XYZ file of C-alpha atoms in Angstrom:
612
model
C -17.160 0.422 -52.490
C -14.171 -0.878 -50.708
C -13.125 2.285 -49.882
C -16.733 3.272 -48.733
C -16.374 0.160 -46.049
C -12.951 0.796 -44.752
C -14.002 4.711 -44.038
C -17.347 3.711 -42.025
C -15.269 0.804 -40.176
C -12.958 3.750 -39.424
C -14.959 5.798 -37.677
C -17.073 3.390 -36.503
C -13.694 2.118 -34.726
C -12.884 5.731 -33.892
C -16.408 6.627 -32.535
C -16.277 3.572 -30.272
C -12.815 4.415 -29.015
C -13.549 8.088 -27.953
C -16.696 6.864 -26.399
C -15.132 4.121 -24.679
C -12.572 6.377 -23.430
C -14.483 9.784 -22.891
C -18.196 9.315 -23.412
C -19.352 7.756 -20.214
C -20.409 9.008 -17.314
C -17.234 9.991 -14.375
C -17.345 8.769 -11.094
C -15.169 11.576 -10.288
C -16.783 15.478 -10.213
C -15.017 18.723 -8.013
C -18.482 19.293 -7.113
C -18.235 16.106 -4.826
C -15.756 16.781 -2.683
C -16.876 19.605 0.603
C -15.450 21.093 2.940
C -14.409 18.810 5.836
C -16.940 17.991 8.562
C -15.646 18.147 12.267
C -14.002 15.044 13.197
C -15.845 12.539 14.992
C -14.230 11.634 18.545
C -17.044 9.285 19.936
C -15.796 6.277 19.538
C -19.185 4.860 19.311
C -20.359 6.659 16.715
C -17.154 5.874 14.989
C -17.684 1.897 15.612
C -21.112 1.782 13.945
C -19.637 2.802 10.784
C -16.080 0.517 10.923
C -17.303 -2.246 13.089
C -20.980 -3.042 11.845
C -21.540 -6.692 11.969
C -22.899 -8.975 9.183
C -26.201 -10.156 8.802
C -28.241 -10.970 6.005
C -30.660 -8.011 6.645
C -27.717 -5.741 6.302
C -26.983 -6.911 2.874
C -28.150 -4.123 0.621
C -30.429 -5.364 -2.272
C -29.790 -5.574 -5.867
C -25.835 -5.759 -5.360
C -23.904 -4.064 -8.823
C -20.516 -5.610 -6.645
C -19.288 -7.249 -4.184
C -15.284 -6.894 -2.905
C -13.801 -8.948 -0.521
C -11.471 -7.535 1.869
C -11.585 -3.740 3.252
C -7.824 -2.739 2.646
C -7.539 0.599 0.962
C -7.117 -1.049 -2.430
C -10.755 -2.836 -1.927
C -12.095 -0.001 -0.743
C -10.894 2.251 -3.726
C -12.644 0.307 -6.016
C -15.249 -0.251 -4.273
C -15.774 3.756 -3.643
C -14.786 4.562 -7.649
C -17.775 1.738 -8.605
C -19.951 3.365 -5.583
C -20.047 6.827 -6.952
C -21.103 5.848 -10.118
C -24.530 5.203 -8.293
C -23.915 1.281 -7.550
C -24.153 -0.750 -4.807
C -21.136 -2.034 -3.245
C -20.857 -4.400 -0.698
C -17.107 -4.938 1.041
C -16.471 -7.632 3.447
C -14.179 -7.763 5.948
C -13.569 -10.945 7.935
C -11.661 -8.917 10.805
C -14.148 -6.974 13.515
C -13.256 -3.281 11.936
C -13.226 -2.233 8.250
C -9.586 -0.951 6.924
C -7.089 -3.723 6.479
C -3.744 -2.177 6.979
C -5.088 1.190 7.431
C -6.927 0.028 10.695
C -5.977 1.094 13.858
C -6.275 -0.356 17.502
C -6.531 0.644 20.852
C -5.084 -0.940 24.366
C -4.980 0.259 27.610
C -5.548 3.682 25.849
C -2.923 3.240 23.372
C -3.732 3.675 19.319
C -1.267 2.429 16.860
C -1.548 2.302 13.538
C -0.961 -1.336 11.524
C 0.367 -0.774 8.251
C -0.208 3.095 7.285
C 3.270 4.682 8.949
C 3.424 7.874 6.870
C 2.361 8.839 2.670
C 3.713 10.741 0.498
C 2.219 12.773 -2.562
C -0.828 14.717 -0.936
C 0.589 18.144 -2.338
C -2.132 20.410 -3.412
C -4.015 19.477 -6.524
C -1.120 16.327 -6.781
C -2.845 13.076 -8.249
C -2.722 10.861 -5.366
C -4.402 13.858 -3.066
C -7.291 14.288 -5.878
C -7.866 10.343 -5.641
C -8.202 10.826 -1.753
C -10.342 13.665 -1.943
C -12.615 11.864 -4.740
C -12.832 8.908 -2.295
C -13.780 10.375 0.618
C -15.065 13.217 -0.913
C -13.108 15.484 0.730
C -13.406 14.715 4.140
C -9.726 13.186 4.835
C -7.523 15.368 6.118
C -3.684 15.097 6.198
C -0.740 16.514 8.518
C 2.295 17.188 6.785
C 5.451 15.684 8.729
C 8.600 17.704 9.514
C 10.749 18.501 6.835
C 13.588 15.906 7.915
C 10.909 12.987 7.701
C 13.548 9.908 7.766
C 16.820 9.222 9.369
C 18.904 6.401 8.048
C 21.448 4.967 10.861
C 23.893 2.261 9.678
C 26.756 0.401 11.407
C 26.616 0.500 15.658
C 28.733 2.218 17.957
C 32.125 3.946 16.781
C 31.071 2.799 13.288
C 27.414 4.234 12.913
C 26.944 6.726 10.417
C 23.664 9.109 10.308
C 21.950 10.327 7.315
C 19.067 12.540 7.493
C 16.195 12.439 4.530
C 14.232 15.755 3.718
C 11.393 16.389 1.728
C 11.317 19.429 -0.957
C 11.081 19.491 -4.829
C 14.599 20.686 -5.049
C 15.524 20.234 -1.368
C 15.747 16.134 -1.252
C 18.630 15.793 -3.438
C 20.339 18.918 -2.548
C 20.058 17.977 0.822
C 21.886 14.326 -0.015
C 24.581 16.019 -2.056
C 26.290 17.520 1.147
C 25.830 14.593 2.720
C 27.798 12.731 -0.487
C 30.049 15.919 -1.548
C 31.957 12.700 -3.098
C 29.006 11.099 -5.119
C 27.371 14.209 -6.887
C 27.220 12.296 -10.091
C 25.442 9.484 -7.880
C 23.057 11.250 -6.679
C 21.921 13.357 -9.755
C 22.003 10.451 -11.628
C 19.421 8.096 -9.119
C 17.195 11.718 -8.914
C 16.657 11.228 -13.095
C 15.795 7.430 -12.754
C 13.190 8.527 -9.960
C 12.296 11.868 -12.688
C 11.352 8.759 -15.421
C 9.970 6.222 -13.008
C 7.461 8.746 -12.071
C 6.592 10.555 -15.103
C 6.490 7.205 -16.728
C 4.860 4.828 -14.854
C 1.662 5.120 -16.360
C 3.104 3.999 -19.564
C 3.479 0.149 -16.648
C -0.524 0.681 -15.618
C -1.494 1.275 -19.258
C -0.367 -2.298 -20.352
C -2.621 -3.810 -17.454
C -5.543 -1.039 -19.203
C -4.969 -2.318 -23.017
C -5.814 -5.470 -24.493
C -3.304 -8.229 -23.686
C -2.269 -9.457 -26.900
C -1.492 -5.672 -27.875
C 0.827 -5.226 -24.190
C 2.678 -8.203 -25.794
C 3.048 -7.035 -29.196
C 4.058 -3.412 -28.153
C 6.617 -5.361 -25.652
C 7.987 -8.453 -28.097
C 8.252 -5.953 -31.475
C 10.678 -3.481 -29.260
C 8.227 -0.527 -30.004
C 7.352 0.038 -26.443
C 10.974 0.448 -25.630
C 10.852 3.338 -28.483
C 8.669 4.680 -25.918
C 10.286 4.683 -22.946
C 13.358 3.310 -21.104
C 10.487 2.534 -18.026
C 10.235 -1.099 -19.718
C 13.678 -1.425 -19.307
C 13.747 -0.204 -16.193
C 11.416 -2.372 -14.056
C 13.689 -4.971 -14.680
C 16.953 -4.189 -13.880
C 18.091 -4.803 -10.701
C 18.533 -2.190 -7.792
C 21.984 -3.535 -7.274
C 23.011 -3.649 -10.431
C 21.960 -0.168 -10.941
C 23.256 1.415 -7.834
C 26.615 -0.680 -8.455
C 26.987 1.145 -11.827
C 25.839 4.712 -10.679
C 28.492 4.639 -7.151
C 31.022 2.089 -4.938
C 29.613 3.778 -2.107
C 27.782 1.315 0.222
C 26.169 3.859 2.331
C 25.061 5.771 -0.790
C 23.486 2.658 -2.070
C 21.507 1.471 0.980
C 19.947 5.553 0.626
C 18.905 4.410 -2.803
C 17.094 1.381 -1.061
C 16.642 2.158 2.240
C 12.896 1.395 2.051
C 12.611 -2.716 2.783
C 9.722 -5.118 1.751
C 11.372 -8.217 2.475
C 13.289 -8.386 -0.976
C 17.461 -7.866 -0.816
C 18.460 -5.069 -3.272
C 19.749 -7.455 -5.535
C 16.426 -8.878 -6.498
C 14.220 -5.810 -6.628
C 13.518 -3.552 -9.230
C 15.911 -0.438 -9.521
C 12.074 1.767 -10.610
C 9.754 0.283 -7.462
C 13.088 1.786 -5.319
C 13.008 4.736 -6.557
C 9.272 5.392 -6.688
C 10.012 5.104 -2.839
C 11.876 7.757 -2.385
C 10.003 9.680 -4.735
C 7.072 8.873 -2.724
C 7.808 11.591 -0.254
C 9.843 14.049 -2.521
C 7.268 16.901 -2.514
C 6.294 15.910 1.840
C 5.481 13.202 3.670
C 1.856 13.327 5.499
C -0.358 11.495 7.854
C -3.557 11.097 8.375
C -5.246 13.658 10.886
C -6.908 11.702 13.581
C -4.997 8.081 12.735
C -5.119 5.774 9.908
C -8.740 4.864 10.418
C -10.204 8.034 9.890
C -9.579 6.460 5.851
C -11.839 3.363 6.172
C -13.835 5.536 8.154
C -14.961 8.413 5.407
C -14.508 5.906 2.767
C -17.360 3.264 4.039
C -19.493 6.368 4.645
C -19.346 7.539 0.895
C -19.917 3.766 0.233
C -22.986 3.761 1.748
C -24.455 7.257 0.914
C -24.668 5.457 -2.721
C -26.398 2.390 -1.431
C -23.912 -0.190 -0.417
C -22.246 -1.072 2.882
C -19.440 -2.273 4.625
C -19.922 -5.040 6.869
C -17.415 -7.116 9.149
C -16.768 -10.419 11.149
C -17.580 -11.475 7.531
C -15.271 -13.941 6.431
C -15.533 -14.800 3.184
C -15.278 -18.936 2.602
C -15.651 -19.194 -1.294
C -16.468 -17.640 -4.512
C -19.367 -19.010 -6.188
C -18.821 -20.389 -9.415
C -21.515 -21.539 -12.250
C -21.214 -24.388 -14.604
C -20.526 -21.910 -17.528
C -16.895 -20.700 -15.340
C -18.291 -17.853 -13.907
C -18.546 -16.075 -10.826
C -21.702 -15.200 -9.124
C -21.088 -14.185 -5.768
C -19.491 -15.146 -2.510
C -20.423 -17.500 0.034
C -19.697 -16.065 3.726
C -19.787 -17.831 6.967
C -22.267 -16.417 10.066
C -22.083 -18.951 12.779
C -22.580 -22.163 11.786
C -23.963 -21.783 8.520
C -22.937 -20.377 5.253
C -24.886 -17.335 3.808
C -25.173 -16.798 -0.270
C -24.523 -13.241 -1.226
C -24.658 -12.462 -5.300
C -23.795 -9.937 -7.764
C -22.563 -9.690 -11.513
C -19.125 -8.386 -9.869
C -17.063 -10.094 -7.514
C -13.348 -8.550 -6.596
C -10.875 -10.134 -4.241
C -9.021 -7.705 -2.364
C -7.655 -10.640 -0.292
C -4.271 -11.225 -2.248
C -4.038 -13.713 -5.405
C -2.798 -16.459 -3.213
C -5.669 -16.153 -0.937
C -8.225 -15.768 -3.780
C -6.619 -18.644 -6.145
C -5.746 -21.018 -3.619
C -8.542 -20.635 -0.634
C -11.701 -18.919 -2.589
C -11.689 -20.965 -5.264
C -13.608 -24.466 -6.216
C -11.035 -27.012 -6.325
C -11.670 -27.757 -10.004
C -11.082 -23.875 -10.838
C -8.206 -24.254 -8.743
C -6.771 -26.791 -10.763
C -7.164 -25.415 -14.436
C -3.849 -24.596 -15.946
C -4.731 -20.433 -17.120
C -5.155 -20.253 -12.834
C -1.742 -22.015 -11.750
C -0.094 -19.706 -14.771
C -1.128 -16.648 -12.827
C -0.254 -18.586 -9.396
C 3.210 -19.594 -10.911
C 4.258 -15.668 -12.042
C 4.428 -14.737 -8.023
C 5.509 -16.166 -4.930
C 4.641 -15.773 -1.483
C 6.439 -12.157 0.059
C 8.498 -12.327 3.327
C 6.506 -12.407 6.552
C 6.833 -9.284 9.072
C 6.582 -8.644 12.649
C 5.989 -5.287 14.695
C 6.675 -4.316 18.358
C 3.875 -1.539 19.282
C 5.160 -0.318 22.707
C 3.321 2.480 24.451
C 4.380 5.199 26.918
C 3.007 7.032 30.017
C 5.223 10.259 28.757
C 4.270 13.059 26.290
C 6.314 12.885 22.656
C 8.323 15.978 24.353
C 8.884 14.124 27.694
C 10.229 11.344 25.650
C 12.719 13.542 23.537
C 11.143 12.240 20.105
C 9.370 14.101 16.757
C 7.570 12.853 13.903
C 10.628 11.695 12.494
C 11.304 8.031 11.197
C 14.330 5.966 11.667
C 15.682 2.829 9.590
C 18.683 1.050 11.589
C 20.719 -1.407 9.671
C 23.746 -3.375 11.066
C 25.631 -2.378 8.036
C 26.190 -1.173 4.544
C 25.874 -4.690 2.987
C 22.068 -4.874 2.840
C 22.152 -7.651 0.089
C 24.698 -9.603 2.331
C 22.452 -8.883 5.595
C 19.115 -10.353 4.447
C 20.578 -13.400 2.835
C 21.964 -14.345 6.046
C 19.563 -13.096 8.008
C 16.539 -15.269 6.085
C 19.117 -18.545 6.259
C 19.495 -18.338 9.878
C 17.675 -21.385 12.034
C 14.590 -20.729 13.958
C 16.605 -20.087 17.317
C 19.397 -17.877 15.890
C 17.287 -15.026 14.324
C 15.488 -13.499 17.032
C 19.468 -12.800 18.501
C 20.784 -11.721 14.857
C 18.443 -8.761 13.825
C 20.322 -6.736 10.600
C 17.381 -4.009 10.168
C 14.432 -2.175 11.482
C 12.043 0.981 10.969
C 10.695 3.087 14.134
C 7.780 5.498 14.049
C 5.984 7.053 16.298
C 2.042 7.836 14.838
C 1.153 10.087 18.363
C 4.137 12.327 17.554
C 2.511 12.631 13.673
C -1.040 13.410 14.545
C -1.453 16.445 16.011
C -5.047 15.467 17.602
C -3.710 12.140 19.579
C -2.753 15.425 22.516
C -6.919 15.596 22.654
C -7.637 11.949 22.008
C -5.079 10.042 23.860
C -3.540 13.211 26.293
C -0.428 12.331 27.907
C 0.465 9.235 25.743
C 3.017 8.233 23.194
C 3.059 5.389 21.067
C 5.867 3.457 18.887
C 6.021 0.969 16.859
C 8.913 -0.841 15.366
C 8.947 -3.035 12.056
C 11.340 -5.710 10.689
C 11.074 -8.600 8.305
C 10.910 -12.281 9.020
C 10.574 -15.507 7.938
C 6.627 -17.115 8.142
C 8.631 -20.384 8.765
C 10.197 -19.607 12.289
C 6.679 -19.572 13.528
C 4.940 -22.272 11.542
C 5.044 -24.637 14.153
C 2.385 -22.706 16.353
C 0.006 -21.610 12.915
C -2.981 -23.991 14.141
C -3.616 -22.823 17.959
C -5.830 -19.830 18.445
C -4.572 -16.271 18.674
C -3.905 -15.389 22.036
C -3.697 -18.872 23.207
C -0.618 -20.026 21.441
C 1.158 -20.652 24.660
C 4.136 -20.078 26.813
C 6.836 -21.056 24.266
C 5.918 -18.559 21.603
C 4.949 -15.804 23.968
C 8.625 -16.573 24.680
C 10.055 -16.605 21.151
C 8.289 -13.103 19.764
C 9.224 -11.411 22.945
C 12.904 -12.157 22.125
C 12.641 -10.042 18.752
C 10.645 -7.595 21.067
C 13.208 -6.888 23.415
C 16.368 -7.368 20.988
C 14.476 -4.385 18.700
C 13.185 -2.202 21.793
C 17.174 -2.106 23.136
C 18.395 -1.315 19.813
C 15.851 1.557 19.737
C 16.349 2.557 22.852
C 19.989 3.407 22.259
C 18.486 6.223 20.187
C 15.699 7.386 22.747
C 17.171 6.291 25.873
C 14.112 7.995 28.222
C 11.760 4.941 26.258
C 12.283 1.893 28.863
C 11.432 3.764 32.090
C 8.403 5.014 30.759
C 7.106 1.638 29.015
C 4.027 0.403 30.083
C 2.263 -1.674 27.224
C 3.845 -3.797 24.694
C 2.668 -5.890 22.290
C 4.181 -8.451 19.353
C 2.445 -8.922 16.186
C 3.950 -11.801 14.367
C 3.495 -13.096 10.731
C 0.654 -15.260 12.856
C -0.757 -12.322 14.126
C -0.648 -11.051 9.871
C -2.960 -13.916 9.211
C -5.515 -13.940 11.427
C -6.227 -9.928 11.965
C -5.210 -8.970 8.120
C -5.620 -12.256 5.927
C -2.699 -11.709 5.151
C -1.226 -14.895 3.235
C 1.416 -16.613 5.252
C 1.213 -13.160 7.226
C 3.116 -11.136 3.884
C 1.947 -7.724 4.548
C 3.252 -6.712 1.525
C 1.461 -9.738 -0.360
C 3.038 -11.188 -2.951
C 6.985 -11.130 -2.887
C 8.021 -7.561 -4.909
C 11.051 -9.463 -6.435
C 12.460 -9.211 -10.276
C 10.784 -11.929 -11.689
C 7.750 -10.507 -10.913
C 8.449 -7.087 -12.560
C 9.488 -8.892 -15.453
C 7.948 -6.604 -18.028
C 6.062 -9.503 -19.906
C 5.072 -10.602 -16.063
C 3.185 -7.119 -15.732
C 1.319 -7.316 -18.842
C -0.233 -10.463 -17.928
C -0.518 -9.821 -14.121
C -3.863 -7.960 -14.761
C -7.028 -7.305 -12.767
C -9.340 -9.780 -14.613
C -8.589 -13.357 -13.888
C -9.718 -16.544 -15.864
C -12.673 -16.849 -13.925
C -15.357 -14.323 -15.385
C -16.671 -11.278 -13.269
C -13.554 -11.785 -11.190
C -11.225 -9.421 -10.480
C -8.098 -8.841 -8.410
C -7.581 -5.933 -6.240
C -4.885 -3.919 -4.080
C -0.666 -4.650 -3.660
C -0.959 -7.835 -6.330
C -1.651 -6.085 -9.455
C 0.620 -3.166 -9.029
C 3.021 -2.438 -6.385
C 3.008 -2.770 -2.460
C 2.143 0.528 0.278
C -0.895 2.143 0.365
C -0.158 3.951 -3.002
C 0.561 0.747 -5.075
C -2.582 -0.577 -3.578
C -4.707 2.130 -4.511
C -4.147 2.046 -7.312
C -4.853 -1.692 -7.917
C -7.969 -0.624 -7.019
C -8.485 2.043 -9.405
C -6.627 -0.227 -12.179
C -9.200 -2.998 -11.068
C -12.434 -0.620 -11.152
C -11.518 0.506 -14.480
C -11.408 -2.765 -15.876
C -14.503 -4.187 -13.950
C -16.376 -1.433 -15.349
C -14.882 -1.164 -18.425
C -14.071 2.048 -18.591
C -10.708 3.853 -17.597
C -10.540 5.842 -14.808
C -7.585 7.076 -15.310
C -8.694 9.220 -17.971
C -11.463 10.834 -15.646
C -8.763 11.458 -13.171
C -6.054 12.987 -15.504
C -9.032 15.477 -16.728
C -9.939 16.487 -13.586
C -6.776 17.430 -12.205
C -6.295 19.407 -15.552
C -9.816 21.067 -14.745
C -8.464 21.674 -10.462
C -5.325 23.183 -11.956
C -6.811 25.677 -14.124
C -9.389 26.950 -11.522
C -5.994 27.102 -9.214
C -4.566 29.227 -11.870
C -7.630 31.670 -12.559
C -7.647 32.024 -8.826
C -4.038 33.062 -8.372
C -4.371 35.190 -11.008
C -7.506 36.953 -9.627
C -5.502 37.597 -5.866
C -2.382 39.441 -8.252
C -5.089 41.524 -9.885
C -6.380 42.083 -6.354
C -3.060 43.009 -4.782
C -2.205 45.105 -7.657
């Protein structure tokens, strides 16, 4: 009899499991994704699709979900839940859909905000298969020149140049003439990035399982059995470079990529996903970063939902039972109700904790546990600059460049982030240049006889706290002042590089961590969100870092949950619409790239019969 129970719990269990896992419907066909459409260059036409304004009779009715915030980890979930026949609303408190991945235009100028160049779009790759899914095929991607980066460290007699190239095999060959000394180094760094690739799903899959069993697997030393990836996250990108070479330059290549954390307090695998980021090509999108939000909102709504700006969300709505209901968002001067059984926050988990919530929520111990396993991430500022000159005319190419003062990038950013208010715009250790008009090979139609740049560094949100409540654009003399001496310290260091920049200048503006907060949301203007530093990638920290929050039908979206850039915010979305719906996306994925790769094969083999 007993045995008779334990076999029908068994496959009870084991029924449940395989339909749980495989016996729902995908979100994700290949009959979904066409053949591209021809771009649309009327700007109007583009506008009513990003920049449609909210009012309650655009609201679609019956709402399966509701995300706040349009950056591309919102609107991955939002898509994945979309195509499963539900409607989605996003809301976007800015006047154009795309958080990061929006662009915008002065004086004829289009830069791009936070999307600078991608990585993994090969054919048939996982990341390009997501894309396709989510925009169903209609994003289309330029791949970069083979020498995509150039790292530049030290100044004058001192500077050293080291040029990055993409190519399975190519990358690290490539850096081994550079470092004929450091061989060993560099074959050693190109395994961890082998295993922090291959293995980070093992890292998503304890955010996918139930918690208690992430913690067992973790605490009983069987998921280090597994894999060294759990050991891996939390070592120290110091620590590891300092064991693998003494070679300073060697070690800033092995961390060249900067999110506002020193080497010494970031993880040694987030590093090295970098770089393996853009191993097999770096890409951009064909017609500017927008053209994402653009085909993404338009799949959206083919489903039933919509995506709707100058909709700032003011609060999630919360019953008496703990749960959340919908959102509350603010049209003028009053407050509109908008419901549905699903509510994600794309906004950040400081934004949604500390600002969304009812105080009382706010206060209960399970939500300042999550609040207390992150902290706020460094604040960032960009010079766009733009150029009556053609890319040729200007002597520049789709090629990035990181500058650092020197090899010591631990040593720089600690004194860098100590320095007072006054000192730092004058003491500058880093920065990244790009230039999106050189990348996309239709700004020559769109924006003839134009280049644009745009420069990056890190900063602290403190040395421009003082001006956080005066409006944007009014903020006054004094800080028009203070930003445009970063502005001109970074343009002069980049123009030692592209010397024919300054006579051809003729727009610049300064985004400051300020600027962050009121176009992106972004929390104390963190682009990258919440600081990427060790304590956050402490393993037990991921496992409970999830998607679902203690508020029911709550969720968390985007660069909190996994990992910052556009990849590590898609997919928090796709980690946060497979645990909304309960049911794991992944697995969908995973089978349908098998499924792409064996019609690739069948149709290689069928040209070598044909050539034969």
């Amino acid at each position: 009899m007993w045995l008779l129970v334990f076999l029908v719990s068994f496959l009870i269990g084991v029924g449940t499991t395989f339909w749980y896992l495989f016996g729902r419907q995908s979100p994700f066909t290949v009959d979904s994704v066409r053949d591209p459409e021809p771009m649309e260059l009327d700007q109007k036409k583009r506008d009513k699709v990003l920049k449609q304004g909210f009012t309650r009779e655009k609201v679609p009715q019956s709402l399966d979900a509701i995300v706040i915030g349009s950056g591309i980890g919102g609107m991955t979930a939002a898509a994945t839940i979309a195509k499963l026949g539900k409607r989605v609303l996003v809301l976007e408190q800015h006047d154009q859909a795309g958080g990061c991945c929006h662009t915008f235009t002065e004086k004829g100028f289009e830069f791009d905000v936070g999307l600078h160049y991608i990585g993994q779009l090969h054919e048939n790759s996982f990341f390009r298969i997501v894309m396709d899914q989510i925009t169903e095929g209609q994003l289309q991607f330029v791949e970069l020149d083979k020498h995509f980066d150039t790292i530049i460290i030290g100044t004058g007699e001192e500077q050293r140049k080291y040029t990055i190239y993409m190519g399975k095999t190519e990358m690290e060959e490539h850096l081994k003439k550079q470092f004929p000394n450091d061989v060993k180094a560099v074959e050693e760094f190109f395994k961890i990035m082998k295993i922090s690739a291959r293995k980070t799903p093992f890292l998503a899959g304890l955010k996918l399982i139930p918690q208690w069993l992430a913690l067992f697997l973790l605490r009983s030393g069987i998921a280090d059995l597994l894999s060294p990836v759990f050991r891996l996250i939390g070592s120290s990108a110091t620590e590891v470079a300092d064991i693998l070479t003494s070679n300073k330059d060697l070690q800033i290549i092995f961390a060249y990529f900067f999110y506002g954390v020193p080497p010494r307090d970031s993880s040694s695998l987030i590093n090295a996903l970098l770089l393996h980021h853009y191993k097999r090509g770096a890409y951009y999108p064909r017609g500017g970063a927008s053209e994402i939000p653009f085909h993404i909102t338009k799949v959206i709504q083919k489903y039933g939902g919509n995506v709707l700006v100058r909709a700032p969300v003011t609060r999630v709505l919360v019953d008496s039972k703990g749960a959340a209901y919908g959102v509350s968002v603010k049209k003028g001067q009053e407050e509109v109700e908008v419901r549905a059984p699903i509510i994600i926050s794309n906004c950040g988990i400081f934004n949604t904790f500390k600002r969304l919530l009812p105080p009382e929520i706010q206060a209960k111990p399970e939500i300042q546990k999550r609040l207390d396993m992150m902290k706020p991430g460094q604040g960032s500022l960009l010079v766009f600059s733009g150029f009556d000159a053609t890319a040729e005319e200007l002597g520049i190419n789709s090629t990035n460049l990181w500058l650092f003062n020197n090899n010591d990038m631990d040593a720089m950013m600690d004194d860098f982030f100590s320095l007072e208010k006054d000192e730092a715009p004058d003491n500058i250790p880093m920065m990244f240049i790009t230039f999106p008009s050189a990348k996309d090979p239709t700004s020559k139609i769109r924006h003839p006889g134009k280049t644009c740049m745009t420069i990056m560094t890190m900063v602290n949100y403190e040395w421009f706290e003082e001006w956080k409540d005066t409006t944007v654009k009014k903020r006054g003399d004094d800080y028009m002042d203070y930003k445009m001496r970063f502005a001109n310290n970074l343009f002069d260091w980049a123009c030692m590089y592209f010397p024919k920049l300054r006579e051809k200048l003729v727009f610049q503006e300064v985004a400051t961590p300020l600027t962050n907060v009121h176009f992106l949301g972004a929390y104390r203007g963190a682009m990258y969100s919440a600081e990427h530093n060790l304590e956050r990638f402490h393993i037990e920290v991921m496992a409970k870092n999830r998607c679902d929050t203690p508020v029911k039908n709550l969720f968390i979206s985007g660069q909190d949950v996994f990992s910052c850039g556009i990849a590590g915010a898609l997919h928090g979305g796709l980690l946060c619409a497979s645990i909304a719906l309960g049911h794991i996306v992944y697995i969908d994925l995973f089978l349908l790239k098998k499924k792409l790769k064996r019609r690739k094969a069948r149709e290689m083999a069928a040209l070598a019969k044909k050539l034969q």
